[in-house]
Amino acid sequence: MRTLGLVIAMMFVLSVSCFATTATIDLYATVSFISLPNIANDPSPKAVFGAAADYELMKWSPETQSFIVYDPDKPGDFGNCMIGEGYIIRGTAGTVISYNATPDSAMDMFISLPGYGRGIGGRHLIGCPFAHPIKVSGTSSNIIFTNGCYQKTWAEAVAAGWVGPAMTFFTGAGYDEIRCDGSGEATQLQPGKAYWIETHVDSLAMLIQPN
């Protein structure tokens, strides 16, 4: 039995190593709005961002509508780094952050949009959950919104009063928009980048297809 257990354990280690990759995130400004393009093997902020995480990493809490700053003395308050979440980090433009991760996913991804809990939604800082660009505006959009009972395209969700018509993103010099009708400065979510989106009701989710 011990031999069988050892063989199974070795097969597991070999299978994991065969499907491992190194993910990278480029910091493009002194303050960068970023996300994880791949699922981290070790999702702790220190494993993903190293020393750059200490007091320089923030995320947005939609439940409190306020920022949470990573404190190395209280890592549990921040939690793990997840794909689909957006982060803000201070650093030097041109710095590349790398971490051990799984390959790019080919599965649909859900991003929770819980809102403030008062029935009025709120701001959410989301990230592109893939390592490749995702078209989200105009025709042939790859996102769907759901309240658990109904599914709507982005344009339908805007018309129903669920969400706002734009996602905003920081370029390093200012903010640009992705708009549901395709009229913004961009039409795709970019890997490693973060985006603000406003909801007007609570308890939504965004379904993003990998293309």
mmCIF file with all atom_site columns, C-alpha atoms in Angstrom:
data_model
loop_
_atom_site.group_PDB
_atom_site.id
_atom_site.type_symbol
_atom_site.label_atom_id
_atom_site.label_alt_id
_atom_site.label_comp_id
_atom_site.label_asym_id
_atom_site.label_entity_id
_atom_site.label_seq_id
_atom_site.pdbx_PDB_ins_code
_atom_site.Cartn_x
_atom_site.Cartn_y
_atom_site.Cartn_z
_atom_site.occupancy
_atom_site.B_iso_or_equiv
_atom_site.pdbx_formal_charge
_atom_site.auth_seq_id
_atom_site.auth_comp_id
_atom_site.auth_asym_id
_atom_site.auth_atom_id
_atom_site.pdbx_PDB_model_num
ATOM 1   C CA . MET A 1 1   ? 0.000   0.000  0.000   1.00 0.00 ? 1   MET A CA 1
ATOM 2   C CA . ARG A 1 2   ? 2.855   2.369  0.795   1.00 0.00 ? 2   ARG A CA 1
ATOM 3   C CA . THR A 1 3   ? 4.351   1.711  -2.655  1.00 0.00 ? 3   THR A CA 1
ATOM 4   C CA . LEU A 1 4   ? 1.012   2.384  -4.345  1.00 0.00 ? 4   LEU A CA 1
ATOM 5   C CA . GLY A 1 5   ? 0.605   5.597  -2.359  1.00 0.00 ? 5   GLY A CA 1
ATOM 6   C CA . LEU A 1 6   ? 4.087   6.750  -3.350  1.00 0.00 ? 6   LEU A CA 1
ATOM 7   C CA . VAL A 1 7   ? 3.395   6.034  -7.022  1.00 0.00 ? 7   VAL A CA 1
ATOM 8   C CA . ILE A 1 8   ? 0.125   7.997  -6.896  1.00 0.00 ? 8   ILE A CA 1
ATOM 9   C CA . ALA A 1 9   ? 1.844   10.918 -5.143  1.00 0.00 ? 9   ALA A CA 1
ATOM 10  C CA . MET A 1 10  ? 4.633   10.977 -7.769  1.00 0.00 ? 10  MET A CA 1
ATOM 11  C CA . MET A 1 11  ? 2.075   10.883 -10.584 1.00 0.00 ? 11  MET A CA 1
ATOM 12  C CA . PHE A 1 12  ? 0.261   13.850 -9.016  1.00 0.00 ? 12  PHE A CA 1
ATOM 13  C CA . VAL A 1 13  ? 3.474   15.876 -8.682  1.00 0.00 ? 13  VAL A CA 1
ATOM 14  C CA . LEU A 1 14  ? 4.483   15.087 -12.265 1.00 0.00 ? 14  LEU A CA 1
ATOM 15  C CA . SER A 1 15  ? 1.025   15.980 -13.605 1.00 0.00 ? 15  SER A CA 1
ATOM 16  C CA . VAL A 1 16  ? 1.047   19.321 -11.788 1.00 0.00 ? 16  VAL A CA 1
ATOM 17  C CA . SER A 1 17  ? 4.553   20.150 -13.042 1.00 0.00 ? 17  SER A CA 1
ATOM 18  C CA . CYS A 1 18  ? 3.528   19.347 -16.615 1.00 0.00 ? 18  CYS A CA 1
ATOM 19  C CA . PHE A 1 19  ? 0.734   21.886 -16.448 1.00 0.00 ? 19  PHE A CA 1
ATOM 20  C CA . ALA A 1 20  ? 2.616   24.702 -14.716 1.00 0.00 ? 20  ALA A CA 1
ATOM 21  C CA . THR A 1 21  ? 3.592   28.029 -16.245 1.00 0.00 ? 21  THR A CA 1
ATOM 22  C CA . THR A 1 22  ? 5.068   31.369 -15.243 1.00 0.00 ? 22  THR A CA 1
ATOM 23  C CA . ALA A 1 23  ? 2.571   34.213 -15.371 1.00 0.00 ? 23  ALA A CA 1
ATOM 24  C CA . THR A 1 24  ? 3.729   37.810 -15.717 1.00 0.00 ? 24  THR A CA 1
ATOM 25  C CA . ILE A 1 25  ? 2.151   41.186 -14.929 1.00 0.00 ? 25  ILE A CA 1
ATOM 26  C CA . ASP A 1 26  ? 3.632   44.420 -16.288 1.00 0.00 ? 26  ASP A CA 1
ATOM 27  C CA . LEU A 1 27  ? 3.506   47.525 -14.104 1.00 0.00 ? 27  LEU A CA 1
ATOM 28  C CA . TYR A 1 28  ? 2.842   50.410 -16.469 1.00 0.00 ? 28  TYR A CA 1
ATOM 29  C CA . ALA A 1 29  ? 2.839   53.387 -14.078 1.00 0.00 ? 29  ALA A CA 1
ATOM 30  C CA . THR A 1 30  ? 3.771   54.475 -10.561 1.00 0.00 ? 30  THR A CA 1
ATOM 31  C CA . VAL A 1 31  ? 0.266   53.296 -9.675  1.00 0.00 ? 31  VAL A CA 1
ATOM 32  C CA . SER A 1 32  ? -0.957  50.361 -11.776 1.00 0.00 ? 32  SER A CA 1
ATOM 33  C CA . PHE A 1 33  ? -4.414  48.794 -11.869 1.00 0.00 ? 33  PHE A CA 1
ATOM 34  C CA . ILE A 1 34  ? -3.700  45.117 -12.397 1.00 0.00 ? 34  ILE A CA 1
ATOM 35  C CA . SER A 1 35  ? -5.112  41.595 -12.189 1.00 0.00 ? 35  SER A CA 1
ATOM 36  C CA . LEU A 1 36  ? -3.890  38.009 -12.278 1.00 0.00 ? 36  LEU A CA 1
ATOM 37  C CA . PRO A 1 37  ? -3.938  36.584 -15.827 1.00 0.00 ? 37  PRO A CA 1
ATOM 38  C CA . ASN A 1 38  ? -3.506  33.016 -14.540 1.00 0.00 ? 38  ASN A CA 1
ATOM 39  C CA . ILE A 1 39  ? -4.531  31.149 -11.395 1.00 0.00 ? 39  ILE A CA 1
ATOM 40  C CA . ALA A 1 40  ? -1.614  31.288 -8.951  1.00 0.00 ? 40  ALA A CA 1
ATOM 41  C CA . ASN A 1 41  ? -0.291  28.000 -7.602  1.00 0.00 ? 41  ASN A CA 1
ATOM 42  C CA . ASP A 1 42  ? 0.258   29.816 -4.304  1.00 0.00 ? 42  ASP A CA 1
ATOM 43  C CA . PRO A 1 43  ? -2.332  32.615 -4.162  1.00 0.00 ? 43  PRO A CA 1
ATOM 44  C CA . SER A 1 44  ? -0.910  34.416 -1.125  1.00 0.00 ? 44  SER A CA 1
ATOM 45  C CA . PRO A 1 45  ? 0.002   38.051 -1.915  1.00 0.00 ? 45  PRO A CA 1
ATOM 46  C CA . LYS A 1 46  ? 3.626   37.503 -0.859  1.00 0.00 ? 46  LYS A CA 1
ATOM 47  C CA . ALA A 1 47  ? 3.977   34.543 -3.229  1.00 0.00 ? 47  ALA A CA 1
ATOM 48  C CA . VAL A 1 48  ? 2.464   36.468 -6.143  1.00 0.00 ? 48  VAL A CA 1
ATOM 49  C CA . PHE A 1 49  ? 3.890   39.948 -5.592  1.00 0.00 ? 49  PHE A CA 1
ATOM 50  C CA . GLY A 1 50  ? 6.829   39.363 -3.250  1.00 0.00 ? 50  GLY A CA 1
ATOM 51  C CA . ALA A 1 51  ? 8.032   42.327 -1.215  1.00 0.00 ? 51  ALA A CA 1
ATOM 52  C CA . ALA A 1 52  ? 6.109   44.648 -3.550  1.00 0.00 ? 52  ALA A CA 1
ATOM 53  C CA . ALA A 1 53  ? 2.948   43.622 -1.708  1.00 0.00 ? 53  ALA A CA 1
ATOM 54  C CA . ASP A 1 54  ? 3.949   45.146 1.635   1.00 0.00 ? 54  ASP A CA 1
ATOM 55  C CA . TYR A 1 55  ? 1.690   48.166 2.185   1.00 0.00 ? 55  TYR A CA 1
ATOM 56  C CA . GLU A 1 56  ? 1.787   48.869 -1.575  1.00 0.00 ? 56  GLU A CA 1
ATOM 57  C CA . LEU A 1 57  ? -0.997  46.500 -2.657  1.00 0.00 ? 57  LEU A CA 1
ATOM 58  C CA . MET A 1 58  ? -4.711  47.302 -2.399  1.00 0.00 ? 58  MET A CA 1
ATOM 59  C CA . LYS A 1 59  ? -7.993  45.785 -3.457  1.00 0.00 ? 59  LYS A CA 1
ATOM 60  C CA . TRP A 1 60  ? -11.562 47.092 -3.393  1.00 0.00 ? 60  TRP A CA 1
ATOM 61  C CA . SER A 1 61  ? -14.191 45.620 -1.092  1.00 0.00 ? 61  SER A CA 1
ATOM 62  C CA . PRO A 1 62  ? -17.618 45.894 -2.792  1.00 0.00 ? 62  PRO A CA 1
ATOM 63  C CA . GLU A 1 63  ? -19.329 44.944 0.468   1.00 0.00 ? 63  GLU A CA 1
ATOM 64  C CA . THR A 1 64  ? -17.908 47.987 2.287   1.00 0.00 ? 64  THR A CA 1
ATOM 65  C CA . GLN A 1 65  ? -17.197 50.169 -0.763  1.00 0.00 ? 65  GLN A CA 1
ATOM 66  C CA . SER A 1 66  ? -13.697 50.839 0.523   1.00 0.00 ? 66  SER A CA 1
ATOM 67  C CA . PHE A 1 67  ? -10.102 49.762 -0.047  1.00 0.00 ? 67  PHE A CA 1
ATOM 68  C CA . ILE A 1 68  ? -8.269  46.995 1.802   1.00 0.00 ? 68  ILE A CA 1
ATOM 69  C CA . VAL A 1 69  ? -4.491  47.496 2.032   1.00 0.00 ? 69  VAL A CA 1
ATOM 70  C CA . TYR A 1 70  ? -2.263  44.453 2.322   1.00 0.00 ? 70  TYR A CA 1
ATOM 71  C CA . ASP A 1 71  ? -0.585  44.391 5.759   1.00 0.00 ? 71  ASP A CA 1
ATOM 72  C CA . PRO A 1 72  ? 2.159   41.727 6.041   1.00 0.00 ? 72  PRO A CA 1
ATOM 73  C CA . ASP A 1 73  ? 1.449   41.502 9.773   1.00 0.00 ? 73  ASP A CA 1
ATOM 74  C CA . LYS A 1 74  ? -2.245  40.768 9.098   1.00 0.00 ? 74  LYS A CA 1
ATOM 75  C CA . PRO A 1 75  ? -2.329  38.849 5.806   1.00 0.00 ? 75  PRO A CA 1
ATOM 76  C CA . GLY A 1 76  ? -5.666  37.236 6.650   1.00 0.00 ? 76  GLY A CA 1
ATOM 77  C CA . ASP A 1 77  ? -7.416  40.608 6.440   1.00 0.00 ? 77  ASP A CA 1
ATOM 78  C CA . PHE A 1 78  ? -6.508  40.808 2.751   1.00 0.00 ? 78  PHE A CA 1
ATOM 79  C CA . GLY A 1 79  ? -6.971  37.187 1.795   1.00 0.00 ? 79  GLY A CA 1
ATOM 80  C CA . ASN A 1 80  ? -5.623  35.395 -1.254  1.00 0.00 ? 80  ASN A CA 1
ATOM 81  C CA . CYS A 1 81  ? -5.135  36.806 -4.749  1.00 0.00 ? 81  CYS A CA 1
ATOM 82  C CA . MET A 1 82  ? -7.763  35.515 -7.157  1.00 0.00 ? 82  MET A CA 1
ATOM 83  C CA . ILE A 1 83  ? -8.347  35.774 -10.884 1.00 0.00 ? 83  ILE A CA 1
ATOM 84  C CA . GLY A 1 84  ? -11.259 38.066 -11.692 1.00 0.00 ? 84  GLY A CA 1
ATOM 85  C CA . GLU A 1 85  ? -10.284 40.502 -8.924  1.00 0.00 ? 85  GLU A CA 1
ATOM 86  C CA . GLY A 1 86  ? -8.659  43.842 -9.626  1.00 0.00 ? 86  GLY A CA 1
ATOM 87  C CA . TYR A 1 87  ? -5.738  45.207 -7.616  1.00 0.00 ? 87  TYR A CA 1
ATOM 88  C CA . ILE A 1 88  ? -3.926  48.508 -7.305  1.00 0.00 ? 88  ILE A CA 1
ATOM 89  C CA . ILE A 1 89  ? -0.194  48.427 -6.690  1.00 0.00 ? 89  ILE A CA 1
ATOM 90  C CA . ARG A 1 90  ? 2.480   51.072 -6.374  1.00 0.00 ? 90  ARG A CA 1
ATOM 91  C CA . GLY A 1 91  ? 5.747   50.425 -8.129  1.00 0.00 ? 91  GLY A CA 1
ATOM 92  C CA . THR A 1 92  ? 8.070   51.442 -10.951 1.00 0.00 ? 92  THR A CA 1
ATOM 93  C CA . ALA A 1 93  ? 6.785   51.492 -14.510 1.00 0.00 ? 93  ALA A CA 1
ATOM 94  C CA . GLY A 1 94  ? 8.429   48.710 -16.494 1.00 0.00 ? 94  GLY A CA 1
ATOM 95  C CA . THR A 1 95  ? 8.677   46.353 -13.520 1.00 0.00 ? 95  THR A CA 1
ATOM 96  C CA . VAL A 1 96  ? 7.550   42.820 -14.336 1.00 0.00 ? 96  VAL A CA 1
ATOM 97  C CA . ILE A 1 97  ? 5.954   40.692 -11.630 1.00 0.00 ? 97  ILE A CA 1
ATOM 98  C CA . SER A 1 98  ? 6.091   36.948 -12.198 1.00 0.00 ? 98  SER A CA 1
ATOM 99  C CA . TYR A 1 99  ? 4.579   34.027 -10.298 1.00 0.00 ? 99  TYR A CA 1
ATOM 100 C CA . ASN A 1 100 ? 4.043   30.289 -10.687 1.00 0.00 ? 100 ASN A CA 1
ATOM 101 C CA . ALA A 1 101 ? 0.629   29.549 -12.139 1.00 0.00 ? 101 ALA A CA 1
ATOM 102 C CA . THR A 1 102 ? -1.605  27.216 -14.110 1.00 0.00 ? 102 THR A CA 1
ATOM 103 C CA . PRO A 1 103 ? -1.929  27.670 -17.890 1.00 0.00 ? 103 PRO A CA 1
ATOM 104 C CA . ASP A 1 104 ? -4.537  29.953 -19.432 1.00 0.00 ? 104 ASP A CA 1
ATOM 105 C CA . SER A 1 105 ? -8.037  28.626 -18.808 1.00 0.00 ? 105 SER A CA 1
ATOM 106 C CA . ALA A 1 106 ? -10.406 27.452 -21.546 1.00 0.00 ? 106 ALA A CA 1
ATOM 107 C CA . MET A 1 107 ? -13.404 27.438 -19.181 1.00 0.00 ? 107 MET A CA 1
ATOM 108 C CA . ASP A 1 108 ? -16.066 30.085 -18.572 1.00 0.00 ? 108 ASP A CA 1
ATOM 109 C CA . MET A 1 109 ? -15.268 32.266 -15.557 1.00 0.00 ? 109 MET A CA 1
ATOM 110 C CA . PHE A 1 110 ? -17.659 33.795 -13.035 1.00 0.00 ? 110 PHE A CA 1
ATOM 111 C CA . ILE A 1 111 ? -16.906 37.116 -11.332 1.00 0.00 ? 111 ILE A CA 1
ATOM 112 C CA . SER A 1 112 ? -19.070 37.926 -8.330  1.00 0.00 ? 112 SER A CA 1
ATOM 113 C CA . LEU A 1 113 ? -20.630 41.407 -8.192  1.00 0.00 ? 113 LEU A CA 1
ATOM 114 C CA . PRO A 1 114 ? -22.206 41.378 -4.698  1.00 0.00 ? 114 PRO A CA 1
ATOM 115 C CA . GLY A 1 115 ? -22.777 45.106 -4.294  1.00 0.00 ? 115 GLY A CA 1
ATOM 116 C CA . TYR A 1 116 ? -23.028 47.040 -1.065  1.00 0.00 ? 116 TYR A CA 1
ATOM 117 C CA . GLY A 1 117 ? -25.804 44.872 0.344   1.00 0.00 ? 117 GLY A CA 1
ATOM 118 C CA . ARG A 1 118 ? -28.375 47.652 0.457   1.00 0.00 ? 118 ARG A CA 1
ATOM 119 C CA . GLY A 1 119 ? -30.115 46.810 -2.805  1.00 0.00 ? 119 GLY A CA 1
ATOM 120 C CA . ILE A 1 120 ? -28.335 49.531 -4.758  1.00 0.00 ? 120 ILE A CA 1
ATOM 121 C CA . GLY A 1 121 ? -25.256 47.691 -6.003  1.00 0.00 ? 121 GLY A CA 1
ATOM 122 C CA . GLY A 1 122 ? -22.005 49.629 -5.971  1.00 0.00 ? 122 GLY A CA 1
ATOM 123 C CA . ARG A 1 123 ? -18.544 49.881 -7.520  1.00 0.00 ? 123 ARG A CA 1
ATOM 124 C CA . HIS A 1 124 ? -16.500 46.779 -8.284  1.00 0.00 ? 124 HIS A CA 1
ATOM 125 C CA . LEU A 1 125 ? -12.868 46.484 -9.357  1.00 0.00 ? 125 LEU A CA 1
ATOM 126 C CA . ILE A 1 126 ? -12.611 43.426 -11.568 1.00 0.00 ? 126 ILE A CA 1
ATOM 127 C CA . GLY A 1 127 ? -9.816  41.834 -13.541 1.00 0.00 ? 127 GLY A CA 1
ATOM 128 C CA . CYS A 1 128 ? -9.542  40.007 -16.832 1.00 0.00 ? 128 CYS A CA 1
ATOM 129 C CA . PRO A 1 129 ? -9.598  36.324 -15.744 1.00 0.00 ? 129 PRO A CA 1
ATOM 130 C CA . PHE A 1 130 ? -7.694  35.075 -18.777 1.00 0.00 ? 130 PHE A CA 1
ATOM 131 C CA . ALA A 1 131 ? -4.182  35.384 -20.201 1.00 0.00 ? 131 ALA A CA 1
ATOM 132 C CA . HIS A 1 132 ? -5.547  36.641 -23.519 1.00 0.00 ? 132 HIS A CA 1
ATOM 133 C CA . PRO A 1 133 ? -7.766  39.610 -24.509 1.00 0.00 ? 133 PRO A CA 1
ATOM 134 C CA . ILE A 1 134 ? -11.538 39.197 -24.178 1.00 0.00 ? 134 ILE A CA 1
ATOM 135 C CA . LYS A 1 135 ? -14.012 41.144 -26.337 1.00 0.00 ? 135 LYS A CA 1
ATOM 136 C CA . VAL A 1 136 ? -16.752 42.511 -24.105 1.00 0.00 ? 136 VAL A CA 1
ATOM 137 C CA . SER A 1 137 ? -18.422 45.385 -25.960 1.00 0.00 ? 137 SER A CA 1
ATOM 138 C CA . GLY A 1 138 ? -20.256 45.884 -29.229 1.00 0.00 ? 138 GLY A CA 1
ATOM 139 C CA . THR A 1 139 ? -21.345 42.848 -31.202 1.00 0.00 ? 139 THR A CA 1
ATOM 140 C CA . SER A 1 140 ? -20.119 39.347 -30.319 1.00 0.00 ? 140 SER A CA 1
ATOM 141 C CA . SER A 1 141 ? -19.513 40.254 -26.678 1.00 0.00 ? 141 SER A CA 1
ATOM 142 C CA . ASN A 1 142 ? -18.142 37.501 -24.447 1.00 0.00 ? 142 ASN A CA 1
ATOM 143 C CA . ILE A 1 143 ? -19.866 38.538 -21.202 1.00 0.00 ? 143 ILE A CA 1
ATOM 144 C CA . ILE A 1 144 ? -23.246 37.755 -19.683 1.00 0.00 ? 144 ILE A CA 1
ATOM 145 C CA . PHE A 1 145 ? -24.730 39.124 -16.459 1.00 0.00 ? 145 PHE A CA 1
ATOM 146 C CA . THR A 1 146 ? -26.959 37.038 -14.210 1.00 0.00 ? 146 THR A CA 1
ATOM 147 C CA . ASN A 1 147 ? -28.918 37.546 -11.008 1.00 0.00 ? 147 ASN A CA 1
ATOM 148 C CA . GLY A 1 148 ? -29.214 33.811 -10.462 1.00 0.00 ? 148 GLY A CA 1
ATOM 149 C CA . CYS A 1 149 ? -32.558 33.576 -12.248 1.00 0.00 ? 149 CYS A CA 1
ATOM 150 C CA . TYR A 1 150 ? -32.085 35.446 -15.525 1.00 0.00 ? 150 TYR A CA 1
ATOM 151 C CA . GLN A 1 151 ? -29.190 36.041 -17.876 1.00 0.00 ? 151 GLN A CA 1
ATOM 152 C CA . LYS A 1 152 ? -28.720 39.227 -19.876 1.00 0.00 ? 152 LYS A CA 1
ATOM 153 C CA . THR A 1 153 ? -26.196 40.619 -22.303 1.00 0.00 ? 153 THR A CA 1
ATOM 154 C CA . TRP A 1 154 ? -24.377 43.733 -21.171 1.00 0.00 ? 154 TRP A CA 1
ATOM 155 C CA . ALA A 1 155 ? -26.723 45.964 -23.199 1.00 0.00 ? 155 ALA A CA 1
ATOM 156 C CA . GLU A 1 156 ? -29.769 44.158 -21.766 1.00 0.00 ? 156 GLU A CA 1
ATOM 157 C CA . ALA A 1 157 ? -28.387 44.448 -18.226 1.00 0.00 ? 157 ALA A CA 1
ATOM 158 C CA . VAL A 1 158 ? -27.922 48.206 -18.744 1.00 0.00 ? 158 VAL A CA 1
ATOM 159 C CA . ALA A 1 159 ? -31.501 48.546 -20.060 1.00 0.00 ? 159 ALA A CA 1
ATOM 160 C CA . ALA A 1 160 ? -32.799 46.570 -17.064 1.00 0.00 ? 160 ALA A CA 1
ATOM 161 C CA . GLY A 1 161 ? -31.012 48.885 -14.622 1.00 0.00 ? 161 GLY A CA 1
ATOM 162 C CA . TRP A 1 162 ? -28.644 46.192 -13.389 1.00 0.00 ? 162 TRP A CA 1
ATOM 163 C CA . VAL A 1 163 ? -25.285 47.704 -14.374 1.00 0.00 ? 163 VAL A CA 1
ATOM 164 C CA . GLY A 1 164 ? -23.714 50.808 -15.827 1.00 0.00 ? 164 GLY A CA 1
ATOM 165 C CA . PRO A 1 165 ? -22.859 51.143 -19.532 1.00 0.00 ? 165 PRO A CA 1
ATOM 166 C CA . ALA A 1 166 ? -19.096 51.536 -19.081 1.00 0.00 ? 166 ALA A CA 1
ATOM 167 C CA . MET A 1 167 ? -16.031 49.909 -17.579 1.00 0.00 ? 167 MET A CA 1
ATOM 168 C CA . THR A 1 168 ? -13.242 52.369 -16.833 1.00 0.00 ? 168 THR A CA 1
ATOM 169 C CA . PHE A 1 169 ? -9.538  51.573 -16.747 1.00 0.00 ? 169 PHE A CA 1
ATOM 170 C CA . PHE A 1 170 ? -6.432  53.522 -15.779 1.00 0.00 ? 170 PHE A CA 1
ATOM 171 C CA . THR A 1 171 ? -3.887  54.071 -18.557 1.00 0.00 ? 171 THR A CA 1
ATOM 172 C CA . GLY A 1 172 ? -1.176  55.623 -16.411 1.00 0.00 ? 172 GLY A CA 1
ATOM 173 C CA . ALA A 1 173 ? -2.105  59.115 -17.579 1.00 0.00 ? 173 ALA A CA 1
ATOM 174 C CA . GLY A 1 174 ? -5.864  59.038 -17.016 1.00 0.00 ? 174 GLY A CA 1
ATOM 175 C CA . TYR A 1 175 ? -8.964  56.920 -17.432 1.00 0.00 ? 175 TYR A CA 1
ATOM 176 C CA . ASP A 1 176 ? -10.401 55.444 -20.630 1.00 0.00 ? 176 ASP A CA 1
ATOM 177 C CA . GLU A 1 177 ? -13.593 53.463 -21.119 1.00 0.00 ? 177 GLU A CA 1
ATOM 178 C CA . ILE A 1 178 ? -14.959 50.263 -22.539 1.00 0.00 ? 178 ILE A CA 1
ATOM 179 C CA . ARG A 1 179 ? -18.631 50.908 -23.349 1.00 0.00 ? 179 ARG A CA 1
ATOM 180 C CA . CYS A 1 180 ? -21.277 48.275 -23.968 1.00 0.00 ? 180 CYS A CA 1
ATOM 181 C CA . ASP A 1 181 ? -22.188 49.825 -27.337 1.00 0.00 ? 181 ASP A CA 1
ATOM 182 C CA . GLY A 1 182 ? -18.587 49.726 -28.548 1.00 0.00 ? 182 GLY A CA 1
ATOM 183 C CA . SER A 1 183 ? -18.114 53.508 -28.505 1.00 0.00 ? 183 SER A CA 1
ATOM 184 C CA . GLY A 1 184 ? -15.339 53.592 -25.885 1.00 0.00 ? 184 GLY A CA 1
ATOM 185 C CA . GLU A 1 185 ? -11.583 53.806 -26.348 1.00 0.00 ? 185 GLU A CA 1
ATOM 186 C CA . ALA A 1 186 ? -11.305 49.999 -26.112 1.00 0.00 ? 186 ALA A CA 1
ATOM 187 C CA . THR A 1 187 ? -13.523 46.960 -26.672 1.00 0.00 ? 187 THR A CA 1
ATOM 188 C CA . GLN A 1 188 ? -11.499 44.247 -24.934 1.00 0.00 ? 188 GLN A CA 1
ATOM 189 C CA . LEU A 1 189 ? -10.446 43.300 -21.431 1.00 0.00 ? 189 LEU A CA 1
ATOM 190 C CA . GLN A 1 190 ? -6.671  42.960 -21.432 1.00 0.00 ? 190 GLN A CA 1
ATOM 191 C CA . PRO A 1 191 ? -4.827  40.288 -19.423 1.00 0.00 ? 191 PRO A CA 1
ATOM 192 C CA . GLY A 1 192 ? -3.178  41.628 -16.302 1.00 0.00 ? 192 GLY A CA 1
ATOM 193 C CA . LYS A 1 193 ? -5.377  44.760 -16.216 1.00 0.00 ? 193 LYS A CA 1
ATOM 194 C CA . ALA A 1 194 ? -8.176  45.857 -13.845 1.00 0.00 ? 194 ALA A CA 1
ATOM 195 C CA . TYR A 1 195 ? -11.452 47.658 -14.564 1.00 0.00 ? 195 TYR A CA 1
ATOM 196 C CA . TRP A 1 196 ? -14.074 49.549 -12.584 1.00 0.00 ? 196 TRP A CA 1
ATOM 197 C CA . ILE A 1 197 ? -17.709 48.631 -13.195 1.00 0.00 ? 197 ILE A CA 1
ATOM 198 C CA . GLU A 1 198 ? -20.803 49.998 -11.455 1.00 0.00 ? 198 GLU A CA 1
ATOM 199 C CA . THR A 1 199 ? -23.819 47.888 -10.548 1.00 0.00 ? 199 THR A CA 1
ATOM 200 C CA . HIS A 1 200 ? -27.223 49.242 -9.500  1.00 0.00 ? 200 HIS A CA 1
ATOM 201 C CA . VAL A 1 201 ? -28.574 46.094 -7.838  1.00 0.00 ? 201 VAL A CA 1
ATOM 202 C CA . ASP A 1 202 ? -26.987 43.594 -5.469  1.00 0.00 ? 202 ASP A CA 1
ATOM 203 C CA . SER A 1 203 ? -26.078 39.930 -5.944  1.00 0.00 ? 203 SER A CA 1
ATOM 204 C CA . LEU A 1 204 ? -25.084 39.837 -9.599  1.00 0.00 ? 204 LEU A CA 1
ATOM 205 C CA . ALA A 1 205 ? -22.420 37.810 -11.341 1.00 0.00 ? 205 ALA A CA 1
ATOM 206 C CA . MET A 1 206 ? -20.580 38.292 -14.605 1.00 0.00 ? 206 MET A CA 1
ATOM 207 C CA . LEU A 1 207 ? -20.005 35.245 -16.792 1.00 0.00 ? 207 LEU A CA 1
ATOM 208 C CA . ILE A 1 208 ? -17.001 35.670 -19.088 1.00 0.00 ? 208 ILE A CA 1
ATOM 209 C CA . GLN A 1 209 ? -16.384 33.235 -21.925 1.00 0.00 ? 209 GLN A CA 1
ATOM 210 C CA . PRO A 1 210 ? -12.806 32.567 -23.064 1.00 0.00 ? 210 PRO A CA 1
ATOM 211 C CA . ASN A 1 211 ? -13.620 33.359 -26.749 1.00 0.00 ? 211 ASN A CA 1
#
